[in-house]
GROMACS .gro file of C-alpha atoms in nm:
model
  368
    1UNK     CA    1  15.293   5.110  13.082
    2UNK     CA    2  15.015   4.848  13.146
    3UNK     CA    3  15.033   4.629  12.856
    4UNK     CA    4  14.696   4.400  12.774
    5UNK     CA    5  14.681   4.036  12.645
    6UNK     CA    6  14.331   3.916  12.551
    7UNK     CA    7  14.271   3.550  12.398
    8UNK     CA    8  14.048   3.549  12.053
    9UNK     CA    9  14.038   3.664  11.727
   10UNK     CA   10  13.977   3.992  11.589
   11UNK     CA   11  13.600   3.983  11.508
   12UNK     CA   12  13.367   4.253  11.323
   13UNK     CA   13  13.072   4.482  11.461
   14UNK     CA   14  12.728   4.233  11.464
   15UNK     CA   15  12.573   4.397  11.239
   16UNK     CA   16  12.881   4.314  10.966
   17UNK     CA   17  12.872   3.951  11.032
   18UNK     CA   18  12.508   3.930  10.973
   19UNK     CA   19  12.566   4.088  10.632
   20UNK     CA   20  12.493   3.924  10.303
   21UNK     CA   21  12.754   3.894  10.067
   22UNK     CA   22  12.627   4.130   9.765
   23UNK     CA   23  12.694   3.856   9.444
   24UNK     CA   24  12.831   4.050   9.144
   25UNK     CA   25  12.695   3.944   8.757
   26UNK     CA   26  12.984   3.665   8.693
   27UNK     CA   27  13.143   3.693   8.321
   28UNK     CA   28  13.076   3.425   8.088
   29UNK     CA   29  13.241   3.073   8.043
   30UNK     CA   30  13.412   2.980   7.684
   31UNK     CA   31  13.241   2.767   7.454
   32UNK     CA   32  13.353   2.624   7.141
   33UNK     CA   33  13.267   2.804   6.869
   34UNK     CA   34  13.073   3.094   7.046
   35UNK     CA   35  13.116   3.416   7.094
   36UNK     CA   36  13.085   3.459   7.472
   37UNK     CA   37  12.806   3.719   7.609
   38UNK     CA   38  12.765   3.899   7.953
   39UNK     CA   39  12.381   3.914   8.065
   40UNK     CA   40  12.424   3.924   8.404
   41UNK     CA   41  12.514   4.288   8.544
   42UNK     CA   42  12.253   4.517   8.349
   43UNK     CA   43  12.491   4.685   8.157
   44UNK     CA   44  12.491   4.904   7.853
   45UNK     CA   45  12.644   4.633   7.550
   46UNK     CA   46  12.640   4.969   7.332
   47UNK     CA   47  12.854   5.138   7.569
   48UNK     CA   48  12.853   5.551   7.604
   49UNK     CA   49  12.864   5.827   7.357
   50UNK     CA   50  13.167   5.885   7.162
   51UNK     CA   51  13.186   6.214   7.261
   52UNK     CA   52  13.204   6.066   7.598
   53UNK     CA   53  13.560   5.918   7.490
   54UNK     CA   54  13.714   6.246   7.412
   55UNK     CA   55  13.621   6.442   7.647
   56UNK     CA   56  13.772   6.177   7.961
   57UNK     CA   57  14.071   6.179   7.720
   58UNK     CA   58  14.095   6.541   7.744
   59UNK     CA   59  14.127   6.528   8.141
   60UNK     CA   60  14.484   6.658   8.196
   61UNK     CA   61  14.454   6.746   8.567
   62UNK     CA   62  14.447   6.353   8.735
   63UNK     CA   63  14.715   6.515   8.963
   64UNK     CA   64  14.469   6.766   9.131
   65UNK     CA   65  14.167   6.629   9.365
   66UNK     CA   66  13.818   6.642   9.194
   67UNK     CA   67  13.549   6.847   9.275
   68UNK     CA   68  13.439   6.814   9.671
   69UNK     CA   69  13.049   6.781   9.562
   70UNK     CA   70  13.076   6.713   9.197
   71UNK     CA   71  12.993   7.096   9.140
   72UNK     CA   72  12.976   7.138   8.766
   73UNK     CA   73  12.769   6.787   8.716
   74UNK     CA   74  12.509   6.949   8.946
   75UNK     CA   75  12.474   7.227   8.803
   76UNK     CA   76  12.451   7.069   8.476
   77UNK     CA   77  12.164   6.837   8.597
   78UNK     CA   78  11.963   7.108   8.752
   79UNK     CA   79  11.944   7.259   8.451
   80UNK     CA   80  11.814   6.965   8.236
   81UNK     CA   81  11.606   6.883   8.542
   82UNK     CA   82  11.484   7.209   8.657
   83UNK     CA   83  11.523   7.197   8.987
   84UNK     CA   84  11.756   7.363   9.252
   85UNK     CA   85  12.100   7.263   9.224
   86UNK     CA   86  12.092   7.238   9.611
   87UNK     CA   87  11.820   6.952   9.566
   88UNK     CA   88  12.101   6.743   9.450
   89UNK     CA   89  12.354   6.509   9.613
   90UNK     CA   90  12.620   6.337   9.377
   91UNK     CA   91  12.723   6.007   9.533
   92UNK     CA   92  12.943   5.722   9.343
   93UNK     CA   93  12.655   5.558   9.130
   94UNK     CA   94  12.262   5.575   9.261
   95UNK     CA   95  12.398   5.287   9.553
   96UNK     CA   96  12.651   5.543   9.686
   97UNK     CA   97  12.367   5.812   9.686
   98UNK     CA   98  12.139   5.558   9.852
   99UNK     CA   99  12.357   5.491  10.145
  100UNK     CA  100  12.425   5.842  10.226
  101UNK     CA  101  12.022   5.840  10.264
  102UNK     CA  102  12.041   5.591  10.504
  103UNK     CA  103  12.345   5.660  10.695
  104UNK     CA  104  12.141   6.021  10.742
  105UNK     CA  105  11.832   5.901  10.834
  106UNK     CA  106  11.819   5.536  10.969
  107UNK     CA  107  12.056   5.303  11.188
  108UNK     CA  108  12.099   5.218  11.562
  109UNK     CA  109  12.004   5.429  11.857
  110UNK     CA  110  12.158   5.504  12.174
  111UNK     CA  111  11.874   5.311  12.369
  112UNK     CA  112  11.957   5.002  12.169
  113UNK     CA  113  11.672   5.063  11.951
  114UNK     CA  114  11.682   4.965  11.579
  115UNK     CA  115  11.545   5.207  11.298
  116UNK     CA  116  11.318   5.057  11.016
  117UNK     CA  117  11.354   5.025  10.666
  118UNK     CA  118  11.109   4.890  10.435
  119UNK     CA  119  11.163   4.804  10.100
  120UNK     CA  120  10.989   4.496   9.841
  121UNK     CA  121  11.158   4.156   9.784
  122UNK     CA  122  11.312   4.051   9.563
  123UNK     CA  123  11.425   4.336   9.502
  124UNK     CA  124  11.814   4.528   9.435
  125UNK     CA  125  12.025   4.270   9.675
  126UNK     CA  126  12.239   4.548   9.786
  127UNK     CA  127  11.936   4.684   9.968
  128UNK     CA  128  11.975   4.464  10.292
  129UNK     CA  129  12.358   4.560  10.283
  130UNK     CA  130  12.308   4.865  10.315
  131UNK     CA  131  12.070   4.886  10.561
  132UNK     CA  132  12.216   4.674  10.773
  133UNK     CA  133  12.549   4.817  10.789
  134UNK     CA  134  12.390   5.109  10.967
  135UNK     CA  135  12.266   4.918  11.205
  136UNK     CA  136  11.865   4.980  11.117
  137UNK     CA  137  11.692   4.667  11.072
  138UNK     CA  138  11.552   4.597  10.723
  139UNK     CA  139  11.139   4.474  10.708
  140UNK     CA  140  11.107   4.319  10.367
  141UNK     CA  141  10.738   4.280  10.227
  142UNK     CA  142  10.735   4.036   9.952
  143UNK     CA  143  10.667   4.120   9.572
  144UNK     CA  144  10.329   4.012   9.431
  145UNK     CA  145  10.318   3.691   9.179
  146UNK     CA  146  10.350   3.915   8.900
  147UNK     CA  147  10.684   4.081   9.004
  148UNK     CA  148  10.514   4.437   9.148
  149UNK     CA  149  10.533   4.613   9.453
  150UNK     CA  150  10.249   4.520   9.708
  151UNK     CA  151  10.217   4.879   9.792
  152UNK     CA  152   9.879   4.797  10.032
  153UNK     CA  153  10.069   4.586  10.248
  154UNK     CA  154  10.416   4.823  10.284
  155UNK     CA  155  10.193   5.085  10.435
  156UNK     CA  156  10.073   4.817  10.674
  157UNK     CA  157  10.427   4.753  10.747
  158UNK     CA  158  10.469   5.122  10.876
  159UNK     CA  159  10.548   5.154  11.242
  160UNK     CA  160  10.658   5.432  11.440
  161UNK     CA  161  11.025   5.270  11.382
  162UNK     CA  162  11.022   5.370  11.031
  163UNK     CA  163  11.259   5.604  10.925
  164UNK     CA  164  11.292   5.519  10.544
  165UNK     CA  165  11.097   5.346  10.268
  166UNK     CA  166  11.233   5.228   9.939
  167UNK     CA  167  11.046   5.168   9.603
  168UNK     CA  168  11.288   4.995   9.316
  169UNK     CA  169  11.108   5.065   9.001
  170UNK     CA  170  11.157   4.925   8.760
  171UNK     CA  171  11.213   4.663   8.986
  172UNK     CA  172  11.520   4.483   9.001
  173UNK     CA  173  11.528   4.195   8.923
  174UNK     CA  174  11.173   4.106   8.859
  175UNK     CA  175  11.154   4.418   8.626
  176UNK     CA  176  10.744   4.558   8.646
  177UNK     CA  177  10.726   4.970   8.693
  178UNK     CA  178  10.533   5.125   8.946
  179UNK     CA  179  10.236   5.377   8.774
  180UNK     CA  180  10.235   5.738   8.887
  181UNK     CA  181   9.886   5.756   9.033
  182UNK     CA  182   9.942   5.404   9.200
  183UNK     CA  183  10.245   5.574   9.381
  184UNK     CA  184  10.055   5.930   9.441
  185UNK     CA  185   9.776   5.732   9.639
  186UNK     CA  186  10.020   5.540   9.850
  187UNK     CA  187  10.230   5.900   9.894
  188UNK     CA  188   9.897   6.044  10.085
  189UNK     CA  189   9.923   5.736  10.322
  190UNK     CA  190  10.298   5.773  10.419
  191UNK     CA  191  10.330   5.966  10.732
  192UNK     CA  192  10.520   6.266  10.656
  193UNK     CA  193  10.881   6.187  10.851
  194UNK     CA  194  10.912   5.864  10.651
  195UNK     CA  195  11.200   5.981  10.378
  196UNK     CA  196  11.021   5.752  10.071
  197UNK     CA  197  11.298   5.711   9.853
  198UNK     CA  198  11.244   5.600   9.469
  199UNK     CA  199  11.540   5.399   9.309
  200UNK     CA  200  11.485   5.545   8.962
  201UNK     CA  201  11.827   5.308   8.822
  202UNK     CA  202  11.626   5.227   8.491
  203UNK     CA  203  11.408   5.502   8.463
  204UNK     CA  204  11.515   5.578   8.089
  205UNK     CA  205  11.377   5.254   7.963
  206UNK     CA  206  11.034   5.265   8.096
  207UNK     CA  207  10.745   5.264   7.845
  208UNK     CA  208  10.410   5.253   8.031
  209UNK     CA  209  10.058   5.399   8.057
  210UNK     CA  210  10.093   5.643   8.354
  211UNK     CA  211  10.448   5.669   8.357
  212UNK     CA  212  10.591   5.786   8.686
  213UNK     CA  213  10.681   6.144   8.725
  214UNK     CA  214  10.954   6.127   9.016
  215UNK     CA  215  11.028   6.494   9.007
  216UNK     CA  216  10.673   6.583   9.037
  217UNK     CA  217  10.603   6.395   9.361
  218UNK     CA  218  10.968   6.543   9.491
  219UNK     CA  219  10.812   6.816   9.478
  220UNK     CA  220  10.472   6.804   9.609
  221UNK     CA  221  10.661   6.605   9.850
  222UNK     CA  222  10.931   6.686  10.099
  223UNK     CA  223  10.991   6.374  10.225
  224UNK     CA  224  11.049   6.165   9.820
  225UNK     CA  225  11.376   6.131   9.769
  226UNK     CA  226  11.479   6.013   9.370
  227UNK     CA  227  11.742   5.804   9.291
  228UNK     CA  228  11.928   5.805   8.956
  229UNK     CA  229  12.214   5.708   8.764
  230UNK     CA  230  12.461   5.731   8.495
  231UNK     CA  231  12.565   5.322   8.522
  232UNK     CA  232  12.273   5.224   8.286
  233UNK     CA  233  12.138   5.419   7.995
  234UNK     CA  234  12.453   5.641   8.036
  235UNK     CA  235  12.642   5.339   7.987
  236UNK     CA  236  12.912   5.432   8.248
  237UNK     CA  237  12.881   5.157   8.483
  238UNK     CA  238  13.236   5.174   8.538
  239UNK     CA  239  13.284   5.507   8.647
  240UNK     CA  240  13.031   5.534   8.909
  241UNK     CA  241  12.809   5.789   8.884
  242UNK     CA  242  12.494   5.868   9.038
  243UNK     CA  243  12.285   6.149   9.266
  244UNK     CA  244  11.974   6.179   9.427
  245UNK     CA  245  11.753   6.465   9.413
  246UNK     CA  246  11.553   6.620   9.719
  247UNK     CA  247  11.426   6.882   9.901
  248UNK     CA  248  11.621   7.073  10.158
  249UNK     CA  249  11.520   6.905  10.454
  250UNK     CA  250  11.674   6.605  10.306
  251UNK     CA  251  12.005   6.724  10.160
  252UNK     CA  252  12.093   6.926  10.400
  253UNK     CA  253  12.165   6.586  10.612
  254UNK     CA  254  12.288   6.444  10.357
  255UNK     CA  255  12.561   6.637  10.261
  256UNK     CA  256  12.666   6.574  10.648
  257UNK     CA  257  12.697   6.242  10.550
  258UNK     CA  258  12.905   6.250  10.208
  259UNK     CA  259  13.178   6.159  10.135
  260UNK     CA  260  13.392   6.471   9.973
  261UNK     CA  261  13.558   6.406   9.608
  262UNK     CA  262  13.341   6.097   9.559
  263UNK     CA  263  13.256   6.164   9.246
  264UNK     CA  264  13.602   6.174   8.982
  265UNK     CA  265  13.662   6.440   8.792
  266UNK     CA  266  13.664   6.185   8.477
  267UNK     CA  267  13.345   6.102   8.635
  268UNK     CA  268  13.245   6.431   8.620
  269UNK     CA  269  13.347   6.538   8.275
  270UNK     CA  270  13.194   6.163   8.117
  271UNK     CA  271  12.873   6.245   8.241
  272UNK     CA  272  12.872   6.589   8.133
  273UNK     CA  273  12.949   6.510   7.820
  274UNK     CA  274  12.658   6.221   7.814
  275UNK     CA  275  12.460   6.493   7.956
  276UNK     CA  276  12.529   6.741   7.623
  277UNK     CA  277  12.468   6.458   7.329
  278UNK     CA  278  12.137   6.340   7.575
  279UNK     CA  279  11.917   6.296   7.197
  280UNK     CA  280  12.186   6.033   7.150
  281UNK     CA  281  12.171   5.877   7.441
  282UNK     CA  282  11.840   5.821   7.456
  283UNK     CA  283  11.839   5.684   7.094
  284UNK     CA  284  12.068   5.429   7.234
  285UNK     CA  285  11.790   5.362   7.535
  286UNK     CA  286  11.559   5.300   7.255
  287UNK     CA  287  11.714   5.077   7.059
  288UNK     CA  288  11.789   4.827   7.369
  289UNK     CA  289  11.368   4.894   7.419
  290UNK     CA  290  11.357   4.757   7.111
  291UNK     CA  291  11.515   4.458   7.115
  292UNK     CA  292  11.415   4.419   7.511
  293UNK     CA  293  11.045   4.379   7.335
  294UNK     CA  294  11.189   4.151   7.048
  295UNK     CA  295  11.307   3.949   7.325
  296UNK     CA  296  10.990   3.968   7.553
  297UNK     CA  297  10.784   3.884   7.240
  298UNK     CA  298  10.982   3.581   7.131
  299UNK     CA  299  10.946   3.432   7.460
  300UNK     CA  300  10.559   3.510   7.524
  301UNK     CA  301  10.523   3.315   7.165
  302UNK     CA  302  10.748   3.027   7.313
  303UNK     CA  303  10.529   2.968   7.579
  304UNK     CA  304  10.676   3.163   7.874
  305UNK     CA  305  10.542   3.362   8.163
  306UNK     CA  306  10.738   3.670   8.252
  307UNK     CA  307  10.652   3.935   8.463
  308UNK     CA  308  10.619   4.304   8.277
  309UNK     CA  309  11.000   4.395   8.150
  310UNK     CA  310  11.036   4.772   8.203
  311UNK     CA  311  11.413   4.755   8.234
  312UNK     CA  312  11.695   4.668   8.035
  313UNK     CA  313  11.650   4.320   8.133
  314UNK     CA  314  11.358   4.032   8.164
  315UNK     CA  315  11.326   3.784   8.417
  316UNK     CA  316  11.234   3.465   8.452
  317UNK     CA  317  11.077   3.311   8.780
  318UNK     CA  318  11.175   2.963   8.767
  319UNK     CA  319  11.203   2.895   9.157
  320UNK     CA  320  11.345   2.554   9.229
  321UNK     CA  321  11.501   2.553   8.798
  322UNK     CA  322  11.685   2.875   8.870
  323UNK     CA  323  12.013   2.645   8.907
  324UNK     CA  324  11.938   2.451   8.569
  325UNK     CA  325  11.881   2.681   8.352
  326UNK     CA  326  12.157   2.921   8.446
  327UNK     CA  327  12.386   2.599   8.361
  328UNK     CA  328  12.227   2.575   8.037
  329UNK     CA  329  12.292   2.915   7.967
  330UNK     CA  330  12.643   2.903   8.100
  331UNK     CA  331  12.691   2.633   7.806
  332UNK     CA  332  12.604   2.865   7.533
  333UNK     CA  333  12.858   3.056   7.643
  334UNK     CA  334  12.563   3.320   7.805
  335UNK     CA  335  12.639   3.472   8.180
  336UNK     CA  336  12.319   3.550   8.327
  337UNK     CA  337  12.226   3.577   8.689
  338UNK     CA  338  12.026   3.334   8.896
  339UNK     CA  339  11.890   3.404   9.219
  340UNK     CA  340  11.863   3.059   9.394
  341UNK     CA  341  11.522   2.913   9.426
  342UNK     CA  342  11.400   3.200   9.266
  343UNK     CA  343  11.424   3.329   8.912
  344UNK     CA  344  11.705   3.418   8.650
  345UNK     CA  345  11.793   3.797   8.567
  346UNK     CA  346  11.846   3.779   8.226
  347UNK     CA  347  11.996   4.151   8.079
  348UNK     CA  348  11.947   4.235   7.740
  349UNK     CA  349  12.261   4.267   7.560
  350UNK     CA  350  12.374   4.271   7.196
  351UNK     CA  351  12.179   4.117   6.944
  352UNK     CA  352  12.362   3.801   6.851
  353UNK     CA  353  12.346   3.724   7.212
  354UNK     CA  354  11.935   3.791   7.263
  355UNK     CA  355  11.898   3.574   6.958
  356UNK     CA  356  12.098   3.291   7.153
  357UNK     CA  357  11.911   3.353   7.461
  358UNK     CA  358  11.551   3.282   7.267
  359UNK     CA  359  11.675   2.978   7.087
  360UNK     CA  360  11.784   2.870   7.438
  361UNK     CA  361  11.445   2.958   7.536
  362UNK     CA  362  11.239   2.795   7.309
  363UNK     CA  363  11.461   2.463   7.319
  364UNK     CA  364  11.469   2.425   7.673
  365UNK     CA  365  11.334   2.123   7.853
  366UNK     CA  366  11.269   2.146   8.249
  367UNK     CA  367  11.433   1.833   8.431
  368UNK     CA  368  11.242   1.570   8.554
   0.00000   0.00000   0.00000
């Protein structure tokens, strides 16, 4: 038997060592006499249901596999959503659902070619990680001054290399929603084998004029694909649940693509029960609305500049201060999540720790 020696280390695929490294919300640092806060991850402070509780408790089968395609929790969601239960793909949280989209539908070719995705920036920082893993190259258009998607000049990013299209809205981080006839106009100007895919993570907490209807342009559309998840106003970040909903000559790639028994069958049972005691949930979502325009109110009267809040966080561009002020938070015992050189992510959380946030707000002084 020939036996090979070859000099070097072991090294990754290039498209892995170009990767960014996705930066998680990090916890909060202890300070004297406060009651640390978490503001940095865009979770739920009020947590699920408590009928959410009981029914994981009541799981007595962790010995058997889950469901292979999260069966009942489909079925559960076409029925509150109206749509085919084949229009829907589980996946573990909306990311997992969005990476089955683009392990489907973009990546490398056999010719060396690269496939194009498009999506705004800033925008969700695992988008580029995703993309890139499969090998398609990722053309970012930047986010106008006020935080929204420059819709006008992602169509003129369109070439016959694009395979997929992304629109975060709300956006996150910068946090504006995109308006339904804004996004049926730009619809008519996407060539039809472009999958347009529409990161729905927040959706709950949006209260605009001219909401957007996601399911209606799915389907007057077979080439939308919505994103959605239970991590937010489900308040089951930890379990990771989410699905995408599309028309079958979308899912029916995409269930190539899945991974079998991602989805838990605590997973499963959580977000059915969320699913049952919905009134509830969404009296939690509106309660966070609440405070998110306490928040957004304090601030406008304190002088600041933020770009529309439609999820459950604000943000705050301060470019070149990012670094500052996420110290000065840090010492009020606040985690919240800066973006260098661009702007601080901000989530709103329980009460006591919004009211700290303002006063930090209203009290802080820009270096020199």
């Amino acid at each position: 038997m020939t036996m090979f020696s070859r000099a070097g280390s072991i090294t990754p695929r290039e498209s892995v060592s170009l990767l960014p490294a996705y930066a998680a919300g990090k916890p909060p640092q202890a300070a004297e006499g406060l009651t640390p806060y978490k503001l940095s991850s865009n979770e739920n402070p009020l947590g699920p249901v408590p009928e959410v509780a009981r029914a994981m408790a009541a799981v007595d089968t962790l010995h058997r596999y889950p469901h292979p395609n999260a069966e009942n929790l489909r079925a559960g969601l076409a029925k509150l959503l109206d749509v085919p239960v084949e229009d829907i793909v589980a996946g573990t949280g909306s990311l997992g659902a969005l990476t089955q989209i683009i392990n489907a539908f973009a990546g490398s070719n056999s010719d060396g070619s690269q496939d194009e995705v498009i999506y705004a920036w800033r925008s969700f920082e695992a988008y580029p990680i995703v993309v890139r893993t499969a090998g398609a190259k990722d053309v970012t258009v930047p986010v106008l001054e006020d935080g929204r998607h420059d819709l006008e000049a992602m169509l003129a990013a369109i070439t016959e290399k694009t395979k997929v299209l992304m629109l975060c809205t709300p956006n996150n981080p910068t946090g504006p929603a995109l308006r339904h006839r804004e996004v049926e106009a730009f619809l008519a100007k996407v060539p039809g084998d472009v999958v347009v895919v529409i990161d729905e993570a927040y959706q709950e907490f949006v209260r605009t004029e001219d909401p957007l209807d996601a399911l209606a342009l799915y389907r007057k559309h077979p080439n939308v694909a919505v994103l959605r998840t239970f991590s937010k106003a489900h308040g089951l970040a930890a379990l990771r649940v989410g699905y995408s909903i599309a028309g079958a000559e979308i899912t029916r790639h995409l269930r190539v693509v899945a991974a079998p028994f991602s989805v838990s069958t605590v997973a499963e049972v959580a977000a059915l029960a969320s699913l049952e005691h919905l009134d509830q949930v969404l009296e939690r979502v509106d309660s966070l609305v609440a405070e998110r325009e306490r928040v957004t109110a304090a601030l406008t009267e304190a002088g600041w500049t933020i770009p529309e809040a439609q999820g459950n966080f604000v943000w705050l561009p301060l470019k070149e201060q990012t670094a500052a002020f996420a110290e000065a938070a840090g010492l009020q015992a606040l985690a919240v999540r800066g973006f260098n050189g661009e702007g601080v992510r901000v989530t709103i959380g329980e009460v006591e720790a919004n009211d700290r946030f303002i006063e930090l707000c209203r009290t802080y002084r820009f270096p020199a």
